[in-house]
CSV table of C-alpha atoms and ligand atoms in Angstrom, one decimal:
chain,number,residue,atom,x,y,z
A,1,UNK,CA,7.3,25.8,-23.4
A,2,UNK,CA,6.9,22.1,-22.8
A,3,UNK,CA,3.6,21.0,-21.1
A,4,UNK,CA,4.4,19.3,-17.9
A,5,UNK,CA,2.8,17.4,-15.0
A,6,UNK,CA,4.6,17.8,-11.7
A,7,UNK,CA,4.3,14.9,-9.3
A,8,UNK,CA,5.0,15.2,-5.6
A,9,UNK,CA,4.8,12.1,-3.4
A,10,UNK,CA,4.6,12.0,0.4
A,11,UNK,CA,7.9,11.0,2.1
A,12,UNK,CA,7.5,7.2,1.8
A,13,UNK,CA,9.0,4.6,-0.4
A,14,UNK,CA,5.6,3.1,-1.3
A,15,UNK,CA,4.3,6.6,-2.3
A,16,UNK,CA,7.3,7.3,-4.4
A,17,UNK,CA,6.9,3.9,-6.2
A,18,UNK,CA,3.2,4.5,-6.8
A,19,UNK,CA,3.8,8.0,-8.0
A,20,UNK,CA,6.4,6.9,-10.5
A,21,UNK,CA,3.9,4.4,-11.9
A,22,UNK,CA,1.5,7.2,-12.3
A,23,UNK,CA,4.2,9.1,-14.2
A,24,UNK,CA,4.9,6.1,-16.5
A,25,UNK,CA,1.2,5.8,-17.2
A,26,UNK,CA,0.9,9.4,-18.2
A,27,UNK,CA,3.9,9.2,-20.4
A,28,UNK,CA,2.6,6.0,-22.1
A,29,UNK,CA,-0.7,7.7,-23.0
A,30,UNK,CA,0.6,11.3,-23.4
A,31,UNK,CA,4.2,11.0,-24.6
A,32,UNK,CA,4.3,14.7,-25.5
A,33,UNK,CA,4.0,15.7,-21.8
A,34,UNK,CA,7.0,15.8,-19.5
A,35,UNK,CA,7.0,14.5,-16.0
A,36,UNK,CA,8.9,16.1,-13.1
A,37,UNK,CA,9.0,14.4,-9.8
A,38,UNK,CA,9.7,16.4,-6.6
A,39,UNK,CA,11.3,14.0,-4.2
A,40,UNK,CA,11.0,14.8,-0.5
A,41,UNK,CA,13.7,13.6,1.8
A,42,UNK,CA,12.7,10.2,3.2
A,43,UNK,CA,12.6,9.2,6.9
A,44,UNK,CA,15.8,7.7,7.9
A,45,UNK,CA,14.8,4.0,7.8
A,46,UNK,CA,15.0,1.6,4.9
A,47,UNK,CA,13.0,4.1,2.7
A,48,UNK,CA,16.1,6.4,2.3
A,49,UNK,CA,18.4,3.8,0.8
A,50,UNK,CA,15.5,1.9,-1.0
A,51,UNK,CA,14.4,5.2,-2.6
A,52,UNK,CA,17.8,6.4,-3.8
A,53,UNK,CA,18.7,3.0,-5.4
A,54,UNK,CA,15.2,2.9,-6.9
A,55,UNK,CA,15.6,6.3,-8.5
A,56,UNK,CA,19.1,5.7,-9.7
A,57,UNK,CA,18.1,2.3,-11.3
A,58,UNK,CA,15.1,4.0,-12.9
A,59,UNK,CA,17.3,6.7,-14.4
A,60,UNK,CA,19.4,3.9,-16.0
A,61,UNK,CA,16.3,2.6,-17.9
A,62,UNK,CA,16.1,5.9,-19.8
A,63,UNK,CA,12.5,6.7,-18.7
A,64,UNK,CA,12.1,10.3,-19.6
A,65,UNK,CA,11.2,11.5,-16.0
A,66,UNK,CA,13.2,14.1,-14.1
A,67,UNK,CA,13.7,14.0,-10.4
A,68,UNK,CA,14.2,17.1,-8.4
A,69,UNK,CA,15.2,16.7,-4.8
A,70,UNK,CA,13.6,18.9,-2.1
A,71,UNK,CA,15.9,20.2,0.7
A,72,UNK,CA,16.8,17.6,3.3
A,73,UNK,CA,14.7,17.7,6.5
A,74,UNK,CA,15.3,15.8,9.7
A,75,UNK,CA,11.8,16.0,11.1
A,76,UNK,CA,8.7,13.8,11.5
A,77,UNK,CA,6.7,12.8,8.4
A,78,UNK,CA,3.9,15.1,9.4
A,79,UNK,CA,6.2,18.1,9.9
A,80,UNK,CA,8.0,17.3,6.7
A,81,UNK,CA,4.7,17.5,4.7
A,82,UNK,CA,4.0,20.9,6.3
A,83,UNK,CA,7.5,22.3,5.7
A,84,UNK,CA,7.9,20.8,2.3
A,85,UNK,CA,4.7,22.5,1.1
A,86,UNK,CA,6.7,25.8,1.1
A,87,UNK,CA,9.6,24.1,-0.7
A,88,UNK,CA,7.3,22.8,-3.3
A,89,UNK,CA,5.8,26.2,-3.9
A,90,UNK,CA,9.4,27.5,-4.4
A,91,UNK,CA,10.2,24.7,-6.9
A,92,UNK,CA,6.9,25.3,-8.8
A,93,UNK,CA,7.8,29.0,-9.1
A,94,UNK,CA,11.3,28.2,-10.5
A,95,UNK,CA,9.9,25.5,-12.9
A,96,UNK,CA,7.2,27.8,-14.2
A,97,UNK,CA,9.7,29.9,-16.0
A,98,UNK,CA,10.8,26.9,-18.2
A,99,UNK,CA,7.6,24.7,-18.3
A,100,UNK,CA,3.9,25.1,-18.7
A,101,UNK,CA,2.7,23.2,-15.7
A,102,UNK,CA,-0.7,21.7,-16.5
A,103,UNK,CA,-1.2,20.1,-13.1
A,104,UNK,CA,0.4,19.3,-9.7
A,105,UNK,CA,-0.4,15.8,-8.5
A,106,UNK,CA,0.4,15.0,-4.9
A,107,UNK,CA,-0.1,12.4,-2.2
A,108,UNK,CA,1.0,15.0,0.4
A,109,UNK,CA,-1.6,17.7,0.1
A,110,UNK,CA,-1.4,20.4,2.7
A,111,UNK,CA,-3.1,23.7,3.6
A,112,UNK,CA,0.2,25.5,3.0
A,113,UNK,CA,0.4,24.2,-0.5
A,114,UNK,CA,-1.6,27.1,-2.0
A,115,UNK,CA,-0.9,27.6,-5.7
A,116,UNK,CA,-2.8,28.7,-8.8
A,117,UNK,CA,-1.7,25.5,-10.6
A,118,UNK,CA,-4.5,23.0,-10.6
A,119,UNK,CA,-3.7,20.6,-7.8
A,120,UNK,CA,-4.9,16.9,-7.8
A,121,UNK,CA,-4.5,14.5,-4.9
A,122,UNK,CA,-3.3,11.0,-5.5
A,123,UNK,CA,-4.7,8.7,-2.8
A,124,UNK,CA,-2.4,5.7,-2.7
A,125,UNK,CA,-4.6,3.5,-0.5
A,126,UNK,CA,-8.0,1.9,-1.1
A,127,UNK,CA,-11.2,3.7,-1.9
A,128,UNK,CA,-12.7,2.6,1.5
A,129,UNK,CA,-9.9,4.4,3.4
A,130,UNK,CA,-10.5,7.4,1.2
A,131,UNK,CA,-14.3,7.3,2.0
A,132,UNK,CA,-13.3,7.2,5.7
A,133,UNK,CA,-11.1,10.3,5.3
A,134,UNK,CA,-13.7,12.2,3.4
A,135,UNK,CA,-16.2,11.5,6.2
A,136,UNK,CA,-13.7,12.3,9.0
A,137,UNK,CA,-14.6,16.0,9.4
A,138,UNK,CA,-18.3,14.9,9.8
A,139,UNK,CA,-17.3,12.2,12.3
A,140,UNK,CA,-15.2,14.6,14.2
A,141,UNK,CA,-18.2,16.8,14.8
A,142,UNK,CA,-20.4,13.9,15.9
A,143,UNK,CA,-18.4,12.9,18.9
A,144,UNK,CA,-15.8,14.1,21.5
A,145,UNK,CA,-14.5,10.6,22.0
A,146,UNK,CA,-11.4,8.9,20.4
A,147,UNK,CA,-12.2,6.2,17.8
A,148,UNK,CA,-10.1,3.8,19.8
A,149,UNK,CA,-12.7,4.0,22.6
A,150,UNK,CA,-15.7,3.4,20.3
A,151,UNK,CA,-15.2,-0.4,19.9
A,152,UNK,CA,-19.0,-0.9,19.8
A,153,UNK,CA,-19.9,2.0,17.6
A,154,UNK,CA,-20.2,1.2,13.8
A,155,UNK,CA,-18.8,3.7,11.3
A,156,UNK,CA,-22.3,4.2,10.1
A,157,UNK,CA,-22.3,6.0,6.7
A,158,UNK,CA,-22.7,5.1,3.1
A,159,UNK,CA,-19.3,4.1,1.7
A,160,UNK,CA,-18.2,1.7,4.4
A,161,UNK,CA,-19.9,-1.5,5.6
A,162,UNK,CA,-21.8,-1.1,8.9
A,163,UNK,CA,-19.9,-3.9,10.5
A,164,UNK,CA,-16.8,-1.8,10.6
A,165,UNK,CA,-16.4,-0.3,14.1
A,166,UNK,CA,-14.9,3.1,14.8
A,167,UNK,CA,-12.0,1.3,16.4
A,168,UNK,CA,-11.0,-0.1,12.9
A,169,UNK,CA,-10.2,3.5,11.8
A,170,UNK,CA,-6.7,4.1,10.5
A,171,UNK,CA,-4.2,4.0,13.3
A,172,UNK,CA,-3.0,7.6,13.1
A,173,UNK,CA,-6.5,8.9,13.9
A,174,UNK,CA,-7.4,6.4,16.6
A,175,UNK,CA,-6.6,8.8,19.3
A,176,UNK,CA,-8.1,12.3,19.2
A,177,UNK,CA,-5.1,13.6,21.1
A,178,UNK,CA,-1.9,14.1,19.3
A,179,UNK,CA,-0.6,15.6,16.1
A,180,UNK,CA,-1.4,12.8,13.7
A,181,UNK,CA,-5.2,13.1,14.3
A,182,UNK,CA,-5.1,16.8,13.5
A,183,UNK,CA,-2.8,16.2,10.5
A,184,UNK,CA,-5.4,13.9,8.9
A,185,UNK,CA,-8.3,16.2,9.7
A,186,UNK,CA,-6.6,18.9,7.8
A,187,UNK,CA,-5.5,16.3,5.1
A,188,UNK,CA,-9.3,15.5,4.7
A,189,UNK,CA,-10.0,19.2,4.1
A,190,UNK,CA,-7.1,19.5,1.6
A,191,UNK,CA,-8.5,16.5,-0.3
A,192,UNK,CA,-11.9,18.1,-0.6
A,193,UNK,CA,-10.4,21.4,-1.8
A,194,UNK,CA,-8.4,19.7,-4.6
A,195,UNK,CA,-9.4,19.8,-8.3
A,196,UNK,CA,-9.8,16.0,-8.3
A,197,UNK,CA,-8.8,12.9,-6.4
A,198,UNK,CA,-7.0,10.1,-8.2
A,199,UNK,CA,-7.4,6.7,-6.4
A,200,UNK,CA,-5.3,3.6,-7.0
A,201,UNK,CA,-8.2,1.2,-7.1
A,202,UNK,CA,-10.8,0.0,-9.6
A,203,UNK,CA,-14.5,0.2,-9.5
A,204,UNK,CA,-15.2,-3.5,-9.3
A,205,UNK,CA,-12.9,-4.1,-6.4
A,206,UNK,CA,-14.7,-1.5,-4.1
A,207,UNK,CA,-18.1,-0.7,-5.4
A,208,UNK,CA,-19.5,0.1,-2.0
A,209,UNK,CA,-17.0,2.9,-1.4
A,210,UNK,CA,-16.6,4.3,-5.0
A,211,UNK,CA,-20.2,5.1,-5.9
A,212,UNK,CA,-21.2,7.1,-2.7
A,213,UNK,CA,-18.0,9.0,-2.8
A,214,UNK,CA,-18.5,10.0,-6.4
A,215,UNK,CA,-22.1,11.1,-5.5
A,216,UNK,CA,-20.8,13.3,-2.7
A,217,UNK,CA,-22.4,11.2,0.1
A,218,UNK,CA,-19.2,10.7,2.0
A,219,UNK,CA,-18.6,14.5,2.5
A,220,UNK,CA,-22.1,15.8,3.3
A,221,UNK,CA,-21.0,19.3,4.2
A,222,UNK,CA,-18.6,19.9,1.3
A,223,UNK,CA,-18.4,19.7,-2.5
A,224,UNK,CA,-16.6,16.4,-3.4
A,225,UNK,CA,-14.2,17.0,-6.3
A,226,UNK,CA,-14.2,14.5,-9.2
A,227,UNK,CA,-12.9,11.1,-8.2
A,228,UNK,CA,-10.8,9.2,-10.7
A,229,UNK,CA,-10.3,5.4,-9.9
A,230,UNK,CA,-7.4,4.5,-12.2
A,231,UNK,CA,-6.0,1.4,-10.6
A,232,UNK,CA,-4.5,-1.0,-10.2
A,233,UNK,CA,-1.2,0.7,-10.7
A,234,UNK,CA,1.6,-1.6,-9.6
A,235,UNK,CA,5.3,-1.6,-10.3
A,236,UNK,CA,6.1,-3.9,-13.1
A,237,UNK,CA,8.0,-7.0,-12.0
A,238,UNK,CA,10.9,-6.0,-14.2
A,239,UNK,CA,11.4,-2.7,-12.5
A,240,UNK,CA,11.3,-4.3,-9.1
A,241,UNK,CA,13.8,-6.8,-10.2
A,242,UNK,CA,16.2,-4.1,-11.4
A,243,UNK,CA,15.7,-2.0,-8.3
A,244,UNK,CA,18.7,-2.6,-6.1
A,245,UNK,CA,16.3,-2.5,-3.1
A,246,UNK,CA,16.6,-6.2,-3.8
A,247,UNK,CA,20.1,-6.9,-5.2
A,248,UNK,CA,20.3,-8.9,-8.4
A,249,UNK,CA,21.6,-11.9,-6.4
A,250,UNK,CA,18.7,-11.9,-4.1
A,251,UNK,CA,16.3,-11.6,-7.0
A,252,UNK,CA,17.9,-14.5,-8.9
A,253,UNK,CA,18.1,-16.6,-5.7
A,254,UNK,CA,14.5,-16.2,-4.9
A,255,UNK,CA,13.4,-16.8,-8.5
A,256,UNK,CA,15.8,-19.8,-9.0
A,257,UNK,CA,14.4,-21.3,-5.8
A,258,UNK,CA,10.8,-20.7,-6.9
A,259,UNK,CA,11.5,-22.2,-10.3
A,260,UNK,CA,12.3,-25.5,-8.5
A,261,UNK,CA,8.9,-25.6,-6.7
A,262,UNK,CA,5.6,-27.0,-7.9
A,263,UNK,CA,2.9,-24.8,-9.1
A,264,UNK,CA,1.0,-22.9,-6.4
A,265,UNK,CA,2.9,-24.8,-3.7
A,266,UNK,CA,4.6,-21.9,-1.9
A,267,UNK,CA,3.2,-19.5,0.7
A,268,UNK,CA,5.0,-16.1,0.6
A,269,UNK,CA,5.2,-14.1,3.8
A,270,UNK,CA,6.3,-10.4,3.5
A,271,UNK,CA,5.2,-7.4,5.6
A,272,UNK,CA,6.0,-4.3,3.6
A,273,UNK,CA,8.7,-1.8,4.0
A,274,UNK,CA,8.2,-1.3,7.7
A,275,UNK,CA,6.8,-4.5,9.1
A,276,UNK,CA,9.0,-5.4,12.0
A,277,UNK,CA,8.1,-8.2,14.4
A,278,UNK,CA,9.4,-8.9,17.9
A,279,UNK,CA,11.7,-11.9,18.4
A,280,UNK,CA,8.9,-13.8,20.1
A,281,UNK,CA,6.6,-13.2,17.2
A,282,UNK,CA,9.2,-14.3,14.7
A,283,UNK,CA,9.6,-17.6,16.6
A,284,UNK,CA,5.9,-18.2,16.6
A,285,UNK,CA,5.7,-17.7,12.9
A,286,UNK,CA,8.6,-20.1,12.4
A,287,UNK,CA,7.0,-22.8,14.5
A,288,UNK,CA,3.6,-22.3,12.8
A,289,UNK,CA,5.2,-22.5,9.3
A,290,UNK,CA,7.1,-25.6,10.1
A,291,UNK,CA,4.1,-27.3,11.5
A,292,UNK,CA,1.9,-26.4,8.5
A,293,UNK,CA,4.3,-28.5,6.4
A,294,UNK,CA,3.9,-26.2,3.5
A,295,UNK,CA,6.7,-24.7,1.4
A,296,UNK,CA,7.4,-21.1,2.2
A,297,UNK,CA,9.4,-18.0,1.2
A,298,UNK,CA,9.6,-15.7,4.1
A,299,UNK,CA,11.1,-12.2,4.4
A,300,UNK,CA,12.4,-11.6,7.9
A,301,UNK,CA,13.4,-8.1,9.2
A,302,UNK,CA,15.5,-7.5,12.3
A,303,UNK,CA,13.5,-6.7,15.4
A,304,UNK,CA,16.2,-4.2,16.2
A,305,UNK,CA,15.2,-1.9,13.3
A,306,UNK,CA,14.9,-1.5,9.6
A,307,UNK,CA,18.6,-0.7,8.9
A,308,UNK,CA,19.9,-3.7,10.9
A,309,UNK,CA,20.6,-7.0,9.2
A,310,UNK,CA,18.6,-9.8,11.0
A,311,UNK,CA,20.7,-12.6,12.6
A,312,UNK,CA,18.6,-15.5,11.5
A,313,UNK,CA,20.4,-18.2,13.5
A,314,UNK,CA,19.7,-16.3,16.7
A,315,UNK,CA,16.2,-15.2,15.8
A,316,UNK,CA,14.8,-18.5,14.6
A,317,UNK,CA,14.2,-21.6,16.7
A,318,UNK,CA,17.2,-23.9,17.1
A,319,UNK,CA,17.8,-26.0,14.0
A,320,UNK,CA,14.9,-24.3,12.1
A,321,UNK,CA,16.9,-23.4,9.0
A,322,UNK,CA,18.5,-26.8,8.8
A,323,UNK,CA,15.2,-28.7,9.2
A,324,UNK,CA,13.3,-26.6,6.7
A,325,UNK,CA,16.1,-26.4,4.2
A,326,UNK,CA,14.2,-28.4,1.6
A,327,UNK,CA,10.9,-26.7,2.2
A,328,UNK,CA,11.6,-23.0,2.8
A,329,UNK,CA,13.7,-20.0,1.9
A,330,UNK,CA,14.2,-17.3,4.5
A,331,UNK,CA,15.3,-14.0,3.0
A,332,UNK,CA,16.9,-11.2,5.1
A,333,UNK,CA,15.1,-7.8,5.2
A,334,UNK,CA,13.9,-7.3,1.6
A,335,UNK,CA,12.8,-9.5,-1.3
A,336,UNK,CA,11.7,-8.7,-4.9
A,337,UNK,CA,8.0,-9.0,-3.9
A,338,UNK,CA,6.5,-8.2,-7.2
A,339,UNK,CA,8.5,-10.8,-9.1
A,340,UNK,CA,7.7,-13.4,-6.4
A,341,UNK,CA,4.0,-12.8,-6.3
A,342,UNK,CA,3.9,-13.1,-10.1
A,343,UNK,CA,5.7,-16.5,-10.0
A,344,UNK,CA,3.5,-19.5,-10.7
A,345,UNK,CA,4.9,-21.4,-7.7
A,346,UNK,CA,3.3,-19.0,-5.3
A,347,UNK,CA,-0.1,-20.1,-4.1
A,348,UNK,CA,-0.7,-17.7,-1.2
A,349,UNK,CA,0.5,-14.5,0.4
A,350,UNK,CA,0.6,-13.6,4.1
A,351,UNK,CA,0.6,-9.8,4.0
A,352,UNK,CA,0.5,-6.8,6.3
A,353,UNK,CA,-2.2,-5.3,4.0
A,354,UNK,CA,-0.3,-2.4,2.7
A,355,UNK,CA,-2.2,-1.2,-0.3
A,356,UNK,CA,0.5,-1.7,-2.9
A,357,UNK,CA,1.0,-5.3,-1.6
A,358,UNK,CA,-2.8,-5.9,-1.8
A,359,UNK,CA,-3.0,-4.6,-5.4
A,360,UNK,CA,0.0,-6.6,-6.4
A,361,UNK,CA,-1.6,-9.8,-5.1
A,362,UNK,CA,-4.9,-8.9,-6.7
A,363,UNK,CA,-3.3,-8.3,-10.0
A,364,UNK,CA,-1.6,-11.7,-10.0
A,365,UNK,CA,-4.7,-13.5,-8.6
A,366,UNK,CA,-2.9,-14.6,-5.4
A,367,UNK,CA,-5.2,-15.2,-2.3
A,368,UNK,CA,-4.1,-13.7,1.0
A,369,UNK,CA,-4.0,-14.0,4.8
A,370,UNK,CA,-4.5,-10.5,6.2
A,371,UNK,CA,-2.2,-9.6,9.1
A,372,UNK,CA,-2.5,-5.8,9.5
A,373,UNK,CA,0.3,-4.0,11.3
A,374,UNK,CA,0.2,-0.2,11.0
A,375,UNK,CA,-1.3,2.8,9.2
A,376,UNK,CA,-4.7,2.1,7.7
A,377,UNK,CA,-4.1,-1.6,7.4
A,378,UNK,CA,-6.6,-2.6,10.0
A,379,UNK,CA,-9.4,-1.1,7.8
A,380,UNK,CA,-7.9,-2.6,4.6
A,381,UNK,CA,-7.9,-6.0,6.2
A,382,UNK,CA,-11.6,-5.9,7.1
A,383,UNK,CA,-12.4,-4.8,3.6
A,384,UNK,CA,-10.2,-7.5,2.0
A,385,UNK,CA,-11.8,-10.2,4.1
A,386,UNK,CA,-15.4,-9.2,4.2
A,387,UNK,CA,-16.0,-7.1,1.1
A,388,UNK,CA,-13.5,-8.1,-1.6
A,389,UNK,CA,-13.4,-11.6,-0.2
A,390,UNK,CA,-9.8,-12.2,-1.3
A,391,UNK,CA,-8.3,-12.8,2.1
A,392,UNK,CA,-8.8,-14.7,5.4
A,393,UNK,CA,-7.9,-12.9,8.6
A,394,UNK,CA,-5.2,-13.8,11.2
A,395,UNK,CA,-6.6,-13.5,14.7
A,396,UNK,CA,-4.7,-13.2,17.9
A,397,UNK,CA,-6.1,-14.2,21.3
A,398,UNK,CA,-6.4,-10.5,22.4
A,399,UNK,CA,-8.2,-9.6,19.2
A,400,UNK,CA,-10.6,-12.5,19.5
A,401,UNK,CA,-11.4,-11.6,23.1
A,402,UNK,CA,-12.2,-7.9,22.8
A,403,UNK,CA,-11.7,-6.8,19.2
A,404,UNK,CA,-8.5,-4.9,20.1
A,405,UNK,CA,-5.4,-4.6,18.0
A,406,UNK,CA,-3.6,-7.8,17.1
A,407,UNK,CA,-1.1,-8.8,19.8
A,408,UNK,CA,1.1,-11.8,19.7
A,409,UNK,CA,-0.2,-14.3,17.1
A,410,UNK,CA,0.5,-17.9,18.3
A,411,UNK,CA,2.1,-20.6,16.2
A,412,UNK,CA,-1.2,-22.6,16.1
A,413,UNK,CA,-3.0,-19.7,14.4
A,414,UNK,CA,-0.2,-19.3,11.8
A,415,UNK,CA,-0.3,-23.0,11.1
A,416,UNK,CA,-4.1,-23.0,10.8
A,417,UNK,CA,-4.3,-20.0,8.5
A,418,UNK,CA,-1.5,-21.2,6.2
A,419,UNK,CA,-3.3,-24.6,5.9
A,420,UNK,CA,-6.6,-22.9,5.3
A,421,UNK,CA,-5.1,-20.8,2.6
A,422,UNK,CA,-3.0,-23.5,0.9
A,423,UNK,CA,-5.1,-26.7,1.2
A,424,UNK,CA,-8.6,-26.3,2.6
A,425,UNK,CA,-11.8,-25.4,0.9
A,426,UNK,CA,-11.7,-21.8,2.1
A,427,UNK,CA,-8.4,-21.4,0.2
A,428,UNK,CA,-9.9,-22.8,-3.0
A,429,UNK,CA,-12.8,-20.3,-2.8
A,430,UNK,CA,-10.4,-17.5,-2.1
A,431,UNK,CA,-8.3,-18.5,-5.1
A,432,UNK,CA,-11.3,-18.4,-7.4
A,433,UNK,CA,-12.3,-15.0,-6.2
A,434,UNK,CA,-8.8,-13.7,-6.5
A,435,UNK,CA,-8.6,-15.0,-10.1
A,436,UNK,CA,-11.9,-13.2,-10.8
A,437,UNK,CA,-10.5,-10.0,-9.4
A,438,UNK,CA,-7.4,-10.4,-11.5
A,439,UNK,CA,-9.6,-10.7,-14.6
A,440,UNK,CA,-11.6,-7.7,-13.5
A,441,UNK,CA,-8.4,-5.7,-13.0
A,442,UNK,CA,-7.4,-6.4,-16.6
A,443,UNK,CA,-10.9,-5.5,-17.8
A,444,UNK,CA,-10.7,-2.2,-15.9
A,445,UNK,CA,-7.7,-1.2,-18.1
A,446,UNK,CA,-9.0,-2.6,-21.4
A,447,UNK,CA,-10.5,-0.2,-23.9
A,448,UNK,CA,-13.7,1.3,-22.4
A,449,UNK,CA,-12.9,-0.2,-19.0
A,450,UNK,CA,-13.6,1.8,-15.9
A,451,UNK,CA,-10.0,2.7,-15.1
A,452,UNK,CA,-9.0,3.6,-18.6
A,453,UNK,CA,-12.1,5.8,-19.0
A,454,UNK,CA,-11.3,7.5,-15.7
A,455,UNK,CA,-7.7,8.1,-16.7
A,456,UNK,CA,-8.9,9.6,-20.1
A,457,UNK,CA,-11.3,11.9,-18.2
A,458,UNK,CA,-8.4,13.0,-15.9
A,459,UNK,CA,-6.2,13.8,-18.8
A,460,UNK,CA,-9.0,15.8,-20.5
A,461,UNK,CA,-9.5,17.8,-17.3
A,462,UNK,CA,-5.8,18.8,-17.4
A,463,UNK,CA,-6.2,20.0,-21.0
A,464,UNK,CA,-9.4,21.8,-20.5
A,465,UNK,CA,-9.1,22.8,-16.9
B,1,LIG,N1,8.3,-4.5,-1.1
B,1,LIG,C1,9.2,-5.3,-1.7
B,1,LIG,N2,10.0,-6.2,-0.9
B,1,LIG,C2,9.9,-6.2,0.4
B,1,LIG,C3,8.9,-5.4,1.0
B,1,LIG,C4,8.2,-4.6,0.3
B,1,LIG,O1,9.4,-5.3,-2.9
B,1,LIG,O2,10.6,-7.1,1.0
B,1,LIG,C5,7.5,-3.6,-1.9
B,1,LIG,C6,6.1,-4.2,-2.2
B,1,LIG,O3,6.1,-5.0,-3.4
B,1,LIG,C7,5.3,-2.9,-2.3
B,1,LIG,C8,6.0,-1.9,-1.4
B,1,LIG,O4,7.3,-2.4,-1.2
B,1,LIG,O5,5.3,-2.4,-3.6
B,1,LIG,C9,5.3,-1.8,0.0
B,1,LIG,O6,4.2,-1.0,-0.2
B,1,LIG,P1,2.9,-1.3,0.7
B,1,LIG,O7,1.9,-0.2,0.4
B,1,LIG,O8,2.4,-2.7,0.5
B,1,LIG,O9,3.3,-1.2,2.2
B,1,LIG,P2,4.1,-0.2,3.1
B,1,LIG,O10,5.6,-0.5,3.0
B,1,LIG,O11,3.8,1.2,2.6
B,1,LIG,O12,3.6,-0.4,4.4
């Protein structure tokens, strides 16, 4: 029977894409293995259509990966992970009669997912966020308060810098009440029970988090499984271009427009698969961009929701599109981000700090403005600014006043940060640092580099586990 690795991502487009990259990496180094991907039904936002076009496009490339769809579920992401655990067990049972399954790799571990097949977790965000989750059970026992109410309390443990306050914790665990907090508490314990944790980062990018985690310091009351930092794993620009998440027309429009711009002259603004702004915020961004006088490529989503096409003429200030015609390109809903970041005309990236986006920018040496919106992005943004030093933060008046979450960011702040990034000394320093990280990312994957060694160790553990 053929030796196989089964991959099972959480129900999110970004997890699916990252998991497919892991599958490609395995096939590249171990072509004798087969890869089966168990695809959960996605939440009914842009992820559903983006994921199905992504998979059908991938199938056309002839990549030898098989996709098996789990039953459709119309429930919340958290319920879906719990319910799917049982569907995954059924699928594994069926597959075991035709394949020798060496390992299950999942970004949706769950206590219900109990199997004798060695189970590895794939953590698709940064090592610093992983350090936080490993330490979460300990933090939980140290206080009865919600992290959101601990604005003055540092997250004081080895693995994270002590200037991070508890209120910068990932959004789903900010409040102790509610299902997402308990979901992640149990997620932490599933991580610790796995045979190993694969992380999409590389040692040089996050030394403060990686070393203590590997030494077990972040989970003082448990045995930490081996940690494999095998990043950066990003989708190749070619695959993004073929994905009809961005149609061929959009891709060629964006690239043709970038081809006409000077080197490093364009600031790119894109806020992930779910970054939706209010109409008021879209107007402030537009005014700030126009005042900055810099060239821009900006992806605008409709404030009405991810499946609605934005009405640009209504959303943007009067005459904006006409006035900025020579300087900017506004793209509706979705753009081929990877191909754009890779283009030499792009000089800076305003990002929501989703980890795939950060790794893409780091891999192409593009400095960033960090504008966190949801999930663990607040934590990512602090790490990007203060530890990795590849970004400057955007700050709203509310956040400046009391350290609370970003509220409305005014046009002047957008203008100031774009100028800092694109023309001031801060931007030049950031660019140097980003280029250094790009070189370090390449080195991590060169022969004997930290990520290629970790990957080799991971594969050996499958063979000898
Ligand atoms: N993406 C894209 N075009 C868009 C928005 C997002 O290609 O207009 C891609 C982006 O390149 C990244 C992924 O979608 O690979 C988003 O993942 P990330 O972890 O950055 O953010 P999330 O969407 O999970 O918040």
